[in-house]
XYZ file of C-alpha atoms in Angstrom:
109
model
C 38.466 -7.085 -16.175
C 39.529 -5.993 -19.625
C 39.749 -8.144 -22.775
C 41.800 -11.285 -22.679
C 45.468 -10.628 -23.700
C 46.277 -13.469 -26.046
C 49.967 -12.819 -25.701
C 49.986 -13.193 -21.906
C 50.643 -17.035 -21.868
C 53.806 -16.659 -23.955
C 54.952 -13.567 -21.929
C 54.499 -15.470 -18.652
C 56.399 -18.502 -20.079
C 59.256 -16.312 -21.398
C 59.672 -14.676 -18.010
C 59.556 -18.077 -16.292
C 62.381 -19.257 -18.570
C 64.397 -16.067 -18.367
C 64.270 -16.025 -14.589
C 65.025 -19.735 -14.472
C 62.081 -20.257 -12.034
C 61.659 -23.683 -10.583
C 58.094 -23.197 -9.405
C 55.450 -20.723 -10.560
C 51.949 -20.110 -9.380
C 49.467 -18.937 -11.987
C 46.385 -17.254 -10.805
C 43.749 -14.803 -12.164
C 40.890 -12.582 -11.279
C 37.530 -14.325 -11.787
C 36.604 -14.248 -15.402
C 32.901 -15.032 -15.185
C 32.606 -12.826 -18.368
C 34.200 -15.505 -20.417
C 32.356 -18.577 -21.537
C 35.025 -20.927 -20.168
C 35.739 -18.786 -17.068
C 39.287 -18.338 -18.234
C 40.142 -22.061 -18.424
C 41.581 -21.721 -21.843
C 44.043 -19.076 -20.789
C 45.094 -21.205 -17.819
C 45.613 -24.218 -20.110
C 47.581 -22.251 -22.720
C 49.671 -20.683 -19.946
C 50.555 -24.027 -18.600
C 51.434 -25.390 -22.020
C 53.600 -22.392 -22.844
C 55.534 -22.695 -19.650
C 56.041 -26.424 -20.359
C 57.433 -25.574 -23.750
C 59.904 -22.852 -22.475
C 60.741 -24.134 -19.082
C 60.030 -27.857 -18.969
C 61.577 -28.441 -15.535
C 59.538 -25.831 -13.841
C 56.730 -26.973 -11.552
C 53.469 -25.243 -12.310
C 50.761 -24.576 -9.611
C 47.475 -23.038 -10.660
C 45.082 -21.223 -8.368
C 41.712 -21.554 -10.204
C 38.138 -20.311 -9.890
C 35.422 -22.801 -9.609
C 34.469 -22.262 -13.358
C 30.795 -22.123 -12.073
C 30.840 -25.907 -11.827
C 31.503 -26.470 -15.469
C 33.398 -29.849 -15.539
C 34.651 -29.276 -19.035
C 36.453 -26.154 -18.047
C 38.131 -27.837 -15.066
C 39.048 -30.675 -17.451
C 40.692 -28.384 -19.865
C 43.008 -27.042 -17.056
C 43.765 -30.601 -15.844
C 44.627 -31.821 -19.220
C 47.281 -29.148 -19.668
C 49.083 -30.886 -16.852
C 49.596 -28.509 -13.872
C 51.665 -30.025 -11.057
C 49.481 -28.629 -8.349
C 45.822 -27.541 -8.657
C 44.471 -25.154 -5.936
C 41.194 -23.422 -5.281
C 40.469 -21.077 -2.422
C 37.162 -21.332 -0.712
C 37.611 -17.938 0.979
C 35.426 -18.270 4.044
C 33.246 -20.698 6.114
C 29.937 -21.949 4.769
C 27.922 -19.562 6.916
C 29.536 -16.466 5.269
C 30.001 -17.903 1.776
C 26.965 -16.326 0.114
C 27.988 -12.887 1.313
C 31.646 -13.255 0.350
C 30.953 -15.025 -3.009
C 27.368 -14.054 -4.038
C 27.526 -16.124 -7.284
C 29.423 -19.073 -5.721
C 28.339 -22.255 -4.048
C 30.176 -23.603 -1.059
C 29.496 -27.205 -1.794
C 30.668 -26.742 -5.407
C 33.894 -25.201 -4.177
C 34.512 -28.070 -1.847
C 34.002 -30.504 -4.749
C 36.933 -29.031 -6.647
């Protein structure tokens, strides 16, 4: 992925408000290249949507943040209504589908 676009959270929030959305799902590509795995961008997007569309329900589909509890906590503290994480496959196939991932860690989320 390219560099983080610092204006994206506000643009997502503006579109949410303009379209008068009642429920949004915020997702991303894996950002293993970032120290926080993209947790800061998720958190800022949630806060921006809350400011511009306070009645909108916010669901986030997050990576496992390589098991870093602080990154997960940053997203949770921003206050999403729904937190989701896709496991992708069964345990037997997990290492081939997600070479850097850990099945047990994904389940812990």
